[in-house]
JSON list of C-alpha atoms in Angstrom, two decimals:
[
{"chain": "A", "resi": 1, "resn": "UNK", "atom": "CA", "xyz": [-56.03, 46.17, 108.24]},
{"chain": "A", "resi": 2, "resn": "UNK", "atom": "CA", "xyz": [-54.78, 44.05, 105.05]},
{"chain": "A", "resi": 3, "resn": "UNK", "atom": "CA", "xyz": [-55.53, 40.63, 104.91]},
{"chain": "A", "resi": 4, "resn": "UNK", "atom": "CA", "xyz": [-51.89, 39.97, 103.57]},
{"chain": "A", "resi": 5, "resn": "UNK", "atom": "CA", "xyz": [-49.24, 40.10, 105.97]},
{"chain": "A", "resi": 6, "resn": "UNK", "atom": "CA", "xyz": [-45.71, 40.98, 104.79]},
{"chain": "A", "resi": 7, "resn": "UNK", "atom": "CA", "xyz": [-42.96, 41.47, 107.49]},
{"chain": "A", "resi": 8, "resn": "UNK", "atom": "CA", "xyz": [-40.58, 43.31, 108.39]},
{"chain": "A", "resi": 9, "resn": "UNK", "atom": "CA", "xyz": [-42.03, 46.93, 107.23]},
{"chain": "A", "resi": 10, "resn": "UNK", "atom": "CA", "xyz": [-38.90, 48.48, 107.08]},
{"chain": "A", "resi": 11, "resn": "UNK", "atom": "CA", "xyz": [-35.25, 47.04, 106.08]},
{"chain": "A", "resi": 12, "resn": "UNK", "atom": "CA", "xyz": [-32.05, 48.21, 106.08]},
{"chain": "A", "resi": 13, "resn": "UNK", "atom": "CA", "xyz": [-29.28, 46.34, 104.66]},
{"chain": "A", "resi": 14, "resn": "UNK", "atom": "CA", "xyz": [-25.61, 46.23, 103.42]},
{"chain": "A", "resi": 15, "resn": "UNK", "atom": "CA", "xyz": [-24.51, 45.26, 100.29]},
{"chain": "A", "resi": 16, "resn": "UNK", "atom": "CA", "xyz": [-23.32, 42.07, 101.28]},
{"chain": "A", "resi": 17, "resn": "UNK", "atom": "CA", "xyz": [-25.84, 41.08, 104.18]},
{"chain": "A", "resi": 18, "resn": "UNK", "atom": "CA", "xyz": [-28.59, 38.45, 103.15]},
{"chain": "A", "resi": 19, "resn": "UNK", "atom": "CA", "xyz": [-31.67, 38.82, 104.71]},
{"chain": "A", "resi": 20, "resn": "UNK", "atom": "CA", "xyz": [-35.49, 37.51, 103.81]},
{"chain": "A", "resi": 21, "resn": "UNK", "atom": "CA", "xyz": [-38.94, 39.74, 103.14]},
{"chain": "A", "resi": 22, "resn": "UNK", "atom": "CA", "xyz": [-42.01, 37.35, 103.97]},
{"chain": "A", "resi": 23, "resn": "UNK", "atom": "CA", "xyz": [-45.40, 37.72, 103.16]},
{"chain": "A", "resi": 24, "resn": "UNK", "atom": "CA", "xyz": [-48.26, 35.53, 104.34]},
{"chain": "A", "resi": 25, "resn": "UNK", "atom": "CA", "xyz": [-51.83, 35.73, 103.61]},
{"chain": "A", "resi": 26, "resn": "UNK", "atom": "CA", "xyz": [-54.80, 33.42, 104.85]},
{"chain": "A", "resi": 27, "resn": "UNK", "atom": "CA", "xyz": [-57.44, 34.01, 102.11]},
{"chain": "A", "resi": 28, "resn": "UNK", "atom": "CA", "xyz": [-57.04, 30.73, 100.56]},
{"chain": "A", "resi": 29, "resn": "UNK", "atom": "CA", "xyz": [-55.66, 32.04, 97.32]},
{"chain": "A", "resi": 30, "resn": "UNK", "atom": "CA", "xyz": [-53.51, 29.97, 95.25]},
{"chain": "A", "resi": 31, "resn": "UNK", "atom": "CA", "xyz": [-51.76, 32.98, 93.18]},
{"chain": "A", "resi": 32, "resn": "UNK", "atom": "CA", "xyz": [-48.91, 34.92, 95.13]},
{"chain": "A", "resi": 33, "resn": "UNK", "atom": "CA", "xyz": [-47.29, 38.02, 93.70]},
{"chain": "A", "resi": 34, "resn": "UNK", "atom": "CA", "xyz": [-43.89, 39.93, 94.48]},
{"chain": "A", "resi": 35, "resn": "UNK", "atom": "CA", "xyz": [-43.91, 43.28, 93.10]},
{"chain": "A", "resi": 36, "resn": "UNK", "atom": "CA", "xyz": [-40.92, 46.11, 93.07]},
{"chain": "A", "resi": 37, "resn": "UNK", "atom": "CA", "xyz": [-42.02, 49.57, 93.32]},
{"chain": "A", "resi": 38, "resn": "UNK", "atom": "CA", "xyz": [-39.93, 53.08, 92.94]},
{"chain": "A", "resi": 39, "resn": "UNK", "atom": "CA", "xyz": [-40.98, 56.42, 94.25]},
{"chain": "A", "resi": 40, "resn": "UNK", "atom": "CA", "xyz": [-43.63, 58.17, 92.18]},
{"chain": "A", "resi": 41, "resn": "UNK", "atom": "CA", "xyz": [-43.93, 55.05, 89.53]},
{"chain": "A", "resi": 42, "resn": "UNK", "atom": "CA", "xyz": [-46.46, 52.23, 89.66]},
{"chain": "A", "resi": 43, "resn": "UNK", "atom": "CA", "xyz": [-45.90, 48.42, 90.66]},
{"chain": "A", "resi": 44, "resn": "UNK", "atom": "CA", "xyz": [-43.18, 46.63, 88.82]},
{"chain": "A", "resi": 45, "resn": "UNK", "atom": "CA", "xyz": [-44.08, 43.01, 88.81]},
{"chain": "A", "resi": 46, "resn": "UNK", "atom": "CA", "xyz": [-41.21, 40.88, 89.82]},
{"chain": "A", "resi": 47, "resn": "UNK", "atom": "CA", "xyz": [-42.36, 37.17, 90.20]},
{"chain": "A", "resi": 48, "resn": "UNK", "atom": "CA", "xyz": [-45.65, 35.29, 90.35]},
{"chain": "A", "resi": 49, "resn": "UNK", "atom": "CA", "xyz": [-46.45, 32.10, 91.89]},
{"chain": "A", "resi": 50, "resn": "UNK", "atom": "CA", "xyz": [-49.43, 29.59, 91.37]},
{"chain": "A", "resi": 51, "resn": "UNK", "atom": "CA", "xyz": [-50.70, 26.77, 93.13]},
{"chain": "A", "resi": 52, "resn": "UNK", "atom": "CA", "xyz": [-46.78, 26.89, 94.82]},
{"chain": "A", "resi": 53, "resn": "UNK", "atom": "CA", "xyz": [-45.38, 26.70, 91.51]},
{"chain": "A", "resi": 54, "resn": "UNK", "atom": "CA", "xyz": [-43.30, 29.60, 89.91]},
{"chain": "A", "resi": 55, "resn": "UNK", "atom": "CA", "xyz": [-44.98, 30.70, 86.60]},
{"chain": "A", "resi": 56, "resn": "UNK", "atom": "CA", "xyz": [-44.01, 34.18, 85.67]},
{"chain": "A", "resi": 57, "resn": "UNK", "atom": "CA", "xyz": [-40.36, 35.74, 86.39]},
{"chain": "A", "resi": 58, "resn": "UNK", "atom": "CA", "xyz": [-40.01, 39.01, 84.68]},
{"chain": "A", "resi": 59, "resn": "UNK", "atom": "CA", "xyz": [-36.14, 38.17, 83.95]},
{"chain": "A", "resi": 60, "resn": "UNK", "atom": "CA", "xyz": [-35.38, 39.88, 87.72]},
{"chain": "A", "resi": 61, "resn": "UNK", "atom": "CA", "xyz": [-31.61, 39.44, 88.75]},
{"chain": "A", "resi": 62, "resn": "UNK", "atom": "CA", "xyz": [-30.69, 36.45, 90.57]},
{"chain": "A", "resi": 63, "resn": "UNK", "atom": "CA", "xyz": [-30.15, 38.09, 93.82]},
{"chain": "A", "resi": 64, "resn": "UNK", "atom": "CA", "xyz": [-33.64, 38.32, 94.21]},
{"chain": "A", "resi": 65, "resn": "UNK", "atom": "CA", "xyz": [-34.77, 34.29, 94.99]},
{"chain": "A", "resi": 66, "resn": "UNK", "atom": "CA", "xyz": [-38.46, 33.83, 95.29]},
{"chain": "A", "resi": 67, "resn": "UNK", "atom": "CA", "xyz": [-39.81, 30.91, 97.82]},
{"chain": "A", "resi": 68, "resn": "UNK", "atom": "CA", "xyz": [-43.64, 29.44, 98.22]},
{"chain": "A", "resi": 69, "resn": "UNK", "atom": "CA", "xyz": [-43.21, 27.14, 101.21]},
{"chain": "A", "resi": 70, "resn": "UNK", "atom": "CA", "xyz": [-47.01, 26.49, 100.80]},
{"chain": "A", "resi": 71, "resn": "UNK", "atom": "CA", "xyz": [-50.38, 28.05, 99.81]},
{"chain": "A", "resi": 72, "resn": "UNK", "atom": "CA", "xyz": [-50.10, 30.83, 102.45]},
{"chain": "A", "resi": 73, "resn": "UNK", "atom": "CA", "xyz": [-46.61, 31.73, 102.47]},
{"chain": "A", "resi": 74, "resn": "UNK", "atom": "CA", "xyz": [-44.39, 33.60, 100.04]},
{"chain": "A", "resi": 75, "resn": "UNK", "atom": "CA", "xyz": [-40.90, 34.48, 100.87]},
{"chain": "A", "resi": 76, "resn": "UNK", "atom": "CA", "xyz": [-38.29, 36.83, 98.84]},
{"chain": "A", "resi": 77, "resn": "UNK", "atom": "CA", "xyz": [-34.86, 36.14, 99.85]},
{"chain": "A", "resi": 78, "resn": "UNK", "atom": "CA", "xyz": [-31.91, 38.91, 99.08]},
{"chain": "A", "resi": 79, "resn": "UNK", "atom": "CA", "xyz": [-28.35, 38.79, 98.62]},
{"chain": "A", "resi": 80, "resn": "UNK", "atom": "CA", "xyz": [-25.76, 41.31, 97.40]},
{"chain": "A", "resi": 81, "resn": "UNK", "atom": "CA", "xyz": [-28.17, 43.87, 96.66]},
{"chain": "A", "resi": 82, "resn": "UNK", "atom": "CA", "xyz": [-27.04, 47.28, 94.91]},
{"chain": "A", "resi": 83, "resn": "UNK", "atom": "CA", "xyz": [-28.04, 50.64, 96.19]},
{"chain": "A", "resi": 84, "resn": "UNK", "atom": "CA", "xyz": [-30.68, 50.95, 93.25]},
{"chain": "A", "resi": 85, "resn": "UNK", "atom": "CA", "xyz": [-32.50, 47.87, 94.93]},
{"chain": "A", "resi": 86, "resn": "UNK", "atom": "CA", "xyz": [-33.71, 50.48, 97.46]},
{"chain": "A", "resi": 87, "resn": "UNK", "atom": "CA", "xyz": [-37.60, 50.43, 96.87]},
{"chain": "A", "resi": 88, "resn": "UNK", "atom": "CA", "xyz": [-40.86, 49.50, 98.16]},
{"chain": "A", "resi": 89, "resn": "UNK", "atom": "CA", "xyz": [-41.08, 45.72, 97.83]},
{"chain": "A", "resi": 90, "resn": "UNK", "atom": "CA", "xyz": [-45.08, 44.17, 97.55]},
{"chain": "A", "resi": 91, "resn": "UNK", "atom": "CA", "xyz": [-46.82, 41.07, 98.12]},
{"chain": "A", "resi": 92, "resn": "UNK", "atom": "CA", "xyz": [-50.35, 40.62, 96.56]},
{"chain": "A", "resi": 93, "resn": "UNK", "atom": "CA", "xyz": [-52.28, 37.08, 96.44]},
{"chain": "A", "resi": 94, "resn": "UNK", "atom": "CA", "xyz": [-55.67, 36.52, 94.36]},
{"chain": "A", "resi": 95, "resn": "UNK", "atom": "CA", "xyz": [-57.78, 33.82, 93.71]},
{"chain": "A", "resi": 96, "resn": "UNK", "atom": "CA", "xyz": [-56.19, 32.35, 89.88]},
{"chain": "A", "resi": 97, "resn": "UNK", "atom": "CA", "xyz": [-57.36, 33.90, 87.11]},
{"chain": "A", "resi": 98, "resn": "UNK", "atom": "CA", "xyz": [-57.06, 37.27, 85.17]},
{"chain": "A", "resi": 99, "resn": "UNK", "atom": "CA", "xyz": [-59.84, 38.40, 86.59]},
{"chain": "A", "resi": 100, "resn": "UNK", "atom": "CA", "xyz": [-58.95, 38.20, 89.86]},
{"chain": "A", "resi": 101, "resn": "UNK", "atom": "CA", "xyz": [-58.24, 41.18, 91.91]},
{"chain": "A", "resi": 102, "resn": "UNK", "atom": "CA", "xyz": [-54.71, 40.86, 93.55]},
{"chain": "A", "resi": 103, "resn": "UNK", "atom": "CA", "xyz": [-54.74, 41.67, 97.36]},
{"chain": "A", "resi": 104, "resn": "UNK", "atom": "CA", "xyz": [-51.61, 43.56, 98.61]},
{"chain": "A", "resi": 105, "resn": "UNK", "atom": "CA", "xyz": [-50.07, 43.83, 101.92]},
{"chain": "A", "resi": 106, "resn": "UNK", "atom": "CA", "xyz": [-48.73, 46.99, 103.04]},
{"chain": "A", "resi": 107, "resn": "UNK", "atom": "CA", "xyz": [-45.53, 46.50, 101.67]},
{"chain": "A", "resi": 108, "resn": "UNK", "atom": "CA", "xyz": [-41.43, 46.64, 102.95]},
{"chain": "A", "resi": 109, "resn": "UNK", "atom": "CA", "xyz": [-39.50, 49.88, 102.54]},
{"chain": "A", "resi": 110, "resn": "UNK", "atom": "CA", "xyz": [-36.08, 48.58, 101.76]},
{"chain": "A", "resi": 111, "resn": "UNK", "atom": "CA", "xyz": [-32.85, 50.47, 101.60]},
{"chain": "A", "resi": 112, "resn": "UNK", "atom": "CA", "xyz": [-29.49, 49.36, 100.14]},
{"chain": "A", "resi": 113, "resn": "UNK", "atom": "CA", "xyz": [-26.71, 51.11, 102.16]},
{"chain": "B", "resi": 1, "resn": "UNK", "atom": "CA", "xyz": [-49.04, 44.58, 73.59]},
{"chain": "B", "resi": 2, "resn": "UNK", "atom": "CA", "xyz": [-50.98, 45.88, 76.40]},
{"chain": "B", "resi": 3, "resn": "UNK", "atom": "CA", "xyz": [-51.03, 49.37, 77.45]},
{"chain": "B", "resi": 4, "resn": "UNK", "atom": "CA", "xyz": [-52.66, 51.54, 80.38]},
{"chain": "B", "resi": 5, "resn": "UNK", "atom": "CA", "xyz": [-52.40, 55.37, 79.99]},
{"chain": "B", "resi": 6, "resn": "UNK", "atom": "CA", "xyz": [-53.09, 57.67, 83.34]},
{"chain": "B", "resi": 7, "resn": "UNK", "atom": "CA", "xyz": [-52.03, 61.21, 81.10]},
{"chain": "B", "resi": 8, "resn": "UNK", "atom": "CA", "xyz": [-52.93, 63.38, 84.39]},
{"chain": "B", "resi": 9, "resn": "UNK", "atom": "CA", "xyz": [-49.95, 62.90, 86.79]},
{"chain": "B", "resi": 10, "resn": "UNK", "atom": "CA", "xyz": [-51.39, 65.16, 89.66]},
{"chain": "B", "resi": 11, "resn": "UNK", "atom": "CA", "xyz": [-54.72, 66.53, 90.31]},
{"chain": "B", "resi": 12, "resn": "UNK", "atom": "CA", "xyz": [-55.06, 69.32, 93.38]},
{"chain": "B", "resi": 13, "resn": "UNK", "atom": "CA", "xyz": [-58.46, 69.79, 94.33]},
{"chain": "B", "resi": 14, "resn": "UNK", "atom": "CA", "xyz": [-60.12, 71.83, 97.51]},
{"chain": "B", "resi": 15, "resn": "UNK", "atom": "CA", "xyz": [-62.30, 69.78, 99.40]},
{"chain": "B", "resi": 16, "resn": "UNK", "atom": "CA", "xyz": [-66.24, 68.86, 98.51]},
{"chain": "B", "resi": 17, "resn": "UNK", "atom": "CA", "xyz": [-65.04, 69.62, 94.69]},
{"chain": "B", "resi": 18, "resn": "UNK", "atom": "CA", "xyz": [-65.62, 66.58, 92.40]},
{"chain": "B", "resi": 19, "resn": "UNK", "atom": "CA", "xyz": [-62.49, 64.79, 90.72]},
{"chain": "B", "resi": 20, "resn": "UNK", "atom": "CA", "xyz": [-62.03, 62.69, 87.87]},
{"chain": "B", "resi": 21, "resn": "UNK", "atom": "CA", "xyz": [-59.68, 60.49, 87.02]},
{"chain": "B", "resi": 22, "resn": "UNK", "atom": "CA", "xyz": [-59.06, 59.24, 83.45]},
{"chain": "B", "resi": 23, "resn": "UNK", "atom": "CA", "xyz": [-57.81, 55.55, 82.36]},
{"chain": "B", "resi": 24, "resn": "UNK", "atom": "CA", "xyz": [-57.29, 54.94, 78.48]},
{"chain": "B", "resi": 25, "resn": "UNK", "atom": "CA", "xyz": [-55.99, 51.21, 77.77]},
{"chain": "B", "resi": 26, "resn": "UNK", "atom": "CA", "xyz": [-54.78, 49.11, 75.00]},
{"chain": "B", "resi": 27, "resn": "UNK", "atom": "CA", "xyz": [-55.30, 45.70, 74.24]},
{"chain": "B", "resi": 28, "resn": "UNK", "atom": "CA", "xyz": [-55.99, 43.54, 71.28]},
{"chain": "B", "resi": 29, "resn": "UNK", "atom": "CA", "xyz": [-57.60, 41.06, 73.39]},
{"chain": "B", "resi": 30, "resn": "UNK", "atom": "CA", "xyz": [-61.56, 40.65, 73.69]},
{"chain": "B", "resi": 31, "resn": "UNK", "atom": "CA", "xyz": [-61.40, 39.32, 76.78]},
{"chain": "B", "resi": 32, "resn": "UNK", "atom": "CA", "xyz": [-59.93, 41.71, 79.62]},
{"chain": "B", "resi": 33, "resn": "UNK", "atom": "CA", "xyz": [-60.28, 42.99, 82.89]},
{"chain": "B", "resi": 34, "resn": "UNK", "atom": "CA", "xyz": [-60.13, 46.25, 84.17]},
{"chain": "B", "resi": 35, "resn": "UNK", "atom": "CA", "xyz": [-59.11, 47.42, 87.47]},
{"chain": "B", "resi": 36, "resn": "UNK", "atom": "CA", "xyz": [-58.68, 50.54, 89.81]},
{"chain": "B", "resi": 37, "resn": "UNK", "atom": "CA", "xyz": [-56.27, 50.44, 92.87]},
{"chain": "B", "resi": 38, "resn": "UNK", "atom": "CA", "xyz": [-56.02, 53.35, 95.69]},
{"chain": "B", "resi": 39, "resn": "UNK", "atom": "CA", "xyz": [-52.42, 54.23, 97.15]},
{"chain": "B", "resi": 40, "resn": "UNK", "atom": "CA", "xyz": [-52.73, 55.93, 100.39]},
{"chain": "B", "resi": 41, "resn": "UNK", "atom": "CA", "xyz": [-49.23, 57.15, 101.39]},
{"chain": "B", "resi": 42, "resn": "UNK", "atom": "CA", "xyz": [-48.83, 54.35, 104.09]},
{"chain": "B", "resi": 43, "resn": "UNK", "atom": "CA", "xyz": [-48.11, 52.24, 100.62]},
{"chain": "B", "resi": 44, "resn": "UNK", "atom": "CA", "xyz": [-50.61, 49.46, 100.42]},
{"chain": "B", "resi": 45, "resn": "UNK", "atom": "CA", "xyz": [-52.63, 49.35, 97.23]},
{"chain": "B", "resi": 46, "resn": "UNK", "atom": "CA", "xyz": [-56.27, 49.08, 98.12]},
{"chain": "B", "resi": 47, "resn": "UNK", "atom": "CA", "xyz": [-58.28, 47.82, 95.65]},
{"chain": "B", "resi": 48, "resn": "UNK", "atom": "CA", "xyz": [-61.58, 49.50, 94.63]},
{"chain": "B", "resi": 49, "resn": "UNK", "atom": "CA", "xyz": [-63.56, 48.07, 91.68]},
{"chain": "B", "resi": 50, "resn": "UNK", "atom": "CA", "xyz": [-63.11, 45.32, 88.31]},
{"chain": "B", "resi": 51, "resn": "UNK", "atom": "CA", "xyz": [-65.24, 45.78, 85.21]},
{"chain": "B", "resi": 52, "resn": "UNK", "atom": "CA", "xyz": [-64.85, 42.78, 82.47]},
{"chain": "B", "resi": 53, "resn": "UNK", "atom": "CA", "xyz": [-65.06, 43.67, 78.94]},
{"chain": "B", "resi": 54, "resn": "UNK", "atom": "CA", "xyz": [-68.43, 42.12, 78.47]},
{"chain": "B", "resi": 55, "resn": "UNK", "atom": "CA", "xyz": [-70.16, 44.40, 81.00]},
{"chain": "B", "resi": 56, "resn": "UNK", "atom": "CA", "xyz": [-69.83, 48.26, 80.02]},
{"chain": "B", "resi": 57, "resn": "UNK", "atom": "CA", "xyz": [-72.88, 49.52, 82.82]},
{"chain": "B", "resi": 58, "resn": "UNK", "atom": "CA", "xyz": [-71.40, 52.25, 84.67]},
{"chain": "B", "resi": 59, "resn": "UNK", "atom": "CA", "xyz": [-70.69, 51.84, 88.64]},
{"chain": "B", "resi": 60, "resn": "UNK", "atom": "CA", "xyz": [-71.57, 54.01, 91.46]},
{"chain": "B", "resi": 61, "resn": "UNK", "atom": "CA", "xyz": [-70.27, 53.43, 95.02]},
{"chain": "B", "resi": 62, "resn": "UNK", "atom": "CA", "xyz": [-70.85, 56.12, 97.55]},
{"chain": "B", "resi": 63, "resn": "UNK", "atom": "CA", "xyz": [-68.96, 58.56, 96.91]},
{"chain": "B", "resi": 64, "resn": "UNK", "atom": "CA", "xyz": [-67.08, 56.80, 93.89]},
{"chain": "B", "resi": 65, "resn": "UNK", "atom": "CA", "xyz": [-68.13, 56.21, 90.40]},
{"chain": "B", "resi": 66, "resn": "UNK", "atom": "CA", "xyz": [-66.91, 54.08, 87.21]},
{"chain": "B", "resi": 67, "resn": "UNK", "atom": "CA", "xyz": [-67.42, 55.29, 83.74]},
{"chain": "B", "resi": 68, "resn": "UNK", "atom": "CA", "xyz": [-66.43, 52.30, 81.03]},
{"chain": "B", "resi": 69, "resn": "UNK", "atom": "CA", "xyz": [-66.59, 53.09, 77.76]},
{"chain": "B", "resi": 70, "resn": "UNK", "atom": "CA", "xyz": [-65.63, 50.06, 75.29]},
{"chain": "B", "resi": 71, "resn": "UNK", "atom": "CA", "xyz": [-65.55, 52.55, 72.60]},
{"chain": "B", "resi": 72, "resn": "UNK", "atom": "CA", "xyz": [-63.25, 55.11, 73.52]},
{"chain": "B", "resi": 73, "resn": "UNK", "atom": "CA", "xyz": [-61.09, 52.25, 75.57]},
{"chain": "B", "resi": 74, "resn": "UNK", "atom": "CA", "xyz": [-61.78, 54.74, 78.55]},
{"chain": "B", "resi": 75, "resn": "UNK", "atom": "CA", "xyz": [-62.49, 53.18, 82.32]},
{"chain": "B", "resi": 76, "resn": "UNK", "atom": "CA", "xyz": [-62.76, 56.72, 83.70]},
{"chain": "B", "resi": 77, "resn": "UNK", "atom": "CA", "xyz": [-62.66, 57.02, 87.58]},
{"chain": "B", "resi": 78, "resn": "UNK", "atom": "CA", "xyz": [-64.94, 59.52, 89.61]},
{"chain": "B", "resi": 79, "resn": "UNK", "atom": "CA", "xyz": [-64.75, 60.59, 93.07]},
{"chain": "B", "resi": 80, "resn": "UNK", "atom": "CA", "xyz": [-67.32, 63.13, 94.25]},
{"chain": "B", "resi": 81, "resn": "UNK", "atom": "CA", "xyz": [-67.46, 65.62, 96.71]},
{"chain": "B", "resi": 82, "resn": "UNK", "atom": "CA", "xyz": [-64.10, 65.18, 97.91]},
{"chain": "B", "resi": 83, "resn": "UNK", "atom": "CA", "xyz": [-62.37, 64.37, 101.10]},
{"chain": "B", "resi": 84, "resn": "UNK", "atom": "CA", "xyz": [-58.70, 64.86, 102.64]},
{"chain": "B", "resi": 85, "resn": "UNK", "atom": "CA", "xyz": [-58.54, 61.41, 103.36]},
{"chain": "B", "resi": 86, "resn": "UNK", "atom": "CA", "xyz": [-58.83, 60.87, 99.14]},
{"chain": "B", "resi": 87, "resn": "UNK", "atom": "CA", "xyz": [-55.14, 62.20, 99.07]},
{"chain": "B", "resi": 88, "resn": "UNK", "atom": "CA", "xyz": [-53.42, 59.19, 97.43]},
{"chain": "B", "resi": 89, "resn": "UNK", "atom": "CA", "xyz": [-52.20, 57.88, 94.09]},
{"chain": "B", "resi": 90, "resn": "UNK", "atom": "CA", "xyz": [-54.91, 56.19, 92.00]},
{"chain": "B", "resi": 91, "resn": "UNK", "atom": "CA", "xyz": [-53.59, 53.71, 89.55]},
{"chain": "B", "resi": 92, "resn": "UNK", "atom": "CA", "xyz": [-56.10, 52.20, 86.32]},
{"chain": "B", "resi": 93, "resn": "UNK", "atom": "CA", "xyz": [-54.81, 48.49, 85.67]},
{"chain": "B", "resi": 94, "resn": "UNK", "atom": "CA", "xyz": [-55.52, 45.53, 82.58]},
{"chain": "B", "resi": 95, "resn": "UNK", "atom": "CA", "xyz": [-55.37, 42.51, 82.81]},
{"chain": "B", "resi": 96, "resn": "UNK", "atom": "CA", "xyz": [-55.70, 39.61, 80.13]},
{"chain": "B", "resi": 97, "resn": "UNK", "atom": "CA", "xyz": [-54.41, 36.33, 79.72]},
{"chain": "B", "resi": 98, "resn": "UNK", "atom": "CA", "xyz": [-54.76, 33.52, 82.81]},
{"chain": "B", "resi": 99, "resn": "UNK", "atom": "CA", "xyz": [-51.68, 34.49, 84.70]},
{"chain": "B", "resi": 100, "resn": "UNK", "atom": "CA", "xyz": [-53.29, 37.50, 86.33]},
{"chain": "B", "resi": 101, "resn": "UNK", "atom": "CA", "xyz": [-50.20, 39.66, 84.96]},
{"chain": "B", "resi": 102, "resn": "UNK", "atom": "CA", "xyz": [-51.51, 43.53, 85.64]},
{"chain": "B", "resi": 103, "resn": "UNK", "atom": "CA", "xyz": [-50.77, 46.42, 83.44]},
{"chain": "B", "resi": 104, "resn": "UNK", "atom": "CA", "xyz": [-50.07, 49.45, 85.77]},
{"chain": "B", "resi": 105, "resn": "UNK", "atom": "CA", "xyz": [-50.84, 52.91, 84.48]},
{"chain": "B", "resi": 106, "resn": "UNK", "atom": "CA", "xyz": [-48.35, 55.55, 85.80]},
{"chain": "B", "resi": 107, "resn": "UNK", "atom": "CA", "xyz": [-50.69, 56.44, 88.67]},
{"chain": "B", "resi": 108, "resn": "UNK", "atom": "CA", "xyz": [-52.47, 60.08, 89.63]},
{"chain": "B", "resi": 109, "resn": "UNK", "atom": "CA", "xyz": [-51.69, 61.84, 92.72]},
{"chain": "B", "resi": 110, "resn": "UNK", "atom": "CA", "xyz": [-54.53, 63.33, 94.05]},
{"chain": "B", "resi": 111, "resn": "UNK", "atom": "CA", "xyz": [-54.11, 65.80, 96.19]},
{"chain": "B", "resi": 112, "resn": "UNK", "atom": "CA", "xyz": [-57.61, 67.08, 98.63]},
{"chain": "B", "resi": 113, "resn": "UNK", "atom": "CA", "xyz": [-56.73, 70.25, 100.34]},
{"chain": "B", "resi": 114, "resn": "UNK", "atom": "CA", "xyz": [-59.42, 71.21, 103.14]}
]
């Protein structure tokens, strides 16, 4: 079992629903992670959040909004998502630091009808 | 500019045969971290080992062993006498800077027939 928790595991949307992926770990890291990932290619990393704060967005479309309620939550919220959205969507956490290894849940399979 | 480099993209072994796994990264930095993460096909990316760029002593765990070698820029991954349940993508990853932003190689499939 992974320590980080990310819910639902599978998604199917429309193109105009909005719906939320949420991820929730209790390891008492301060560093939260959304990665995208596409068949057969490694992790894209999408945003990263420290200490609740967003620090890195890799210039990701705005339909993608990022939320840290607090320490152990971390929340991706969609809206009008195109078909090419359809991936495998991460959460990691880690301790801060580069040399920190990032902890990931098991992921949501997410398809854009 | 930091790159990771996984050149084999699938590796089919029977099993009980040994596999290795090769990682060549770039960085300018001298300060830089070094990962390996295991992709089972359920998805989750389970990690496996970190080497810093200040220790270069090779790893053995079980089954699994870490070759880092500061000169060739090599963190070369071993897994011996394999198993079916091995059967997973294997990805090297850097990491410098204090943001804890990872450099993903491409990945290996392994694939562990019995």
């Amino acid at each position: 079992d992974t320590e980080v928790t990310q819910t639902p595991k599978h998604l199917v949307m429309g193109m105009t629903n909005k719906k939320s992926l949420k991820c929730e770990q209790h390891m008492g890291h301060r560093a939260m992670y959304w990665y995208k990932q596409k068949a057969k290619k490694p992790p894209e990393l999408m945003f990263v959040y420290s200490y609740e704060k967003l620090s890195i967005n890799e210039s990701v479309p705005s339909r993608f909004s990022p939320e840290c309620p607090n320490s152990s939550l971390l929340n991706l919220h969609l809206h009008a998502l195109q078909p090419e959205d359809s991936a495998l969507y991460l959460c990691a956490s880690s301790q801060s630091g580069s040399n920190q290894p990032q902890h990931f849940g098991d992921g949501t399979r997410l398809s854009i009808l | 500019a930091q790159k990771v480099t996984q050149a084999q993209t699938e590796i089919s072994v029977v099993e009980k045969e040994d596999v290795t796994l090769d990682c060549v990264y770039e960085t300018r930095d001298t300060t830089y971290y070094l990962f390996w993460y295991k992709q089972p096909p359920s998805g989750e990316l389970v990690f496996l080992i970190r080497r810093n760029s200040f220790d270069e002593q090779n790893e053995i765990s079980g089954r699994y062993s870490w070759n880092f070698q500061k000169s060739t820029s090599s963190f070369n991954f071993t897994i011996t006498a394999s198993q079916v349940v091995d059967s997973a993508v294997y990805f090297c990853a850097l990491s410098v800077g204090s943001w804890g932003k990872f450099q993903f190689g491409a990945g290996t499939q392994v694939v562990v027939t019995p």
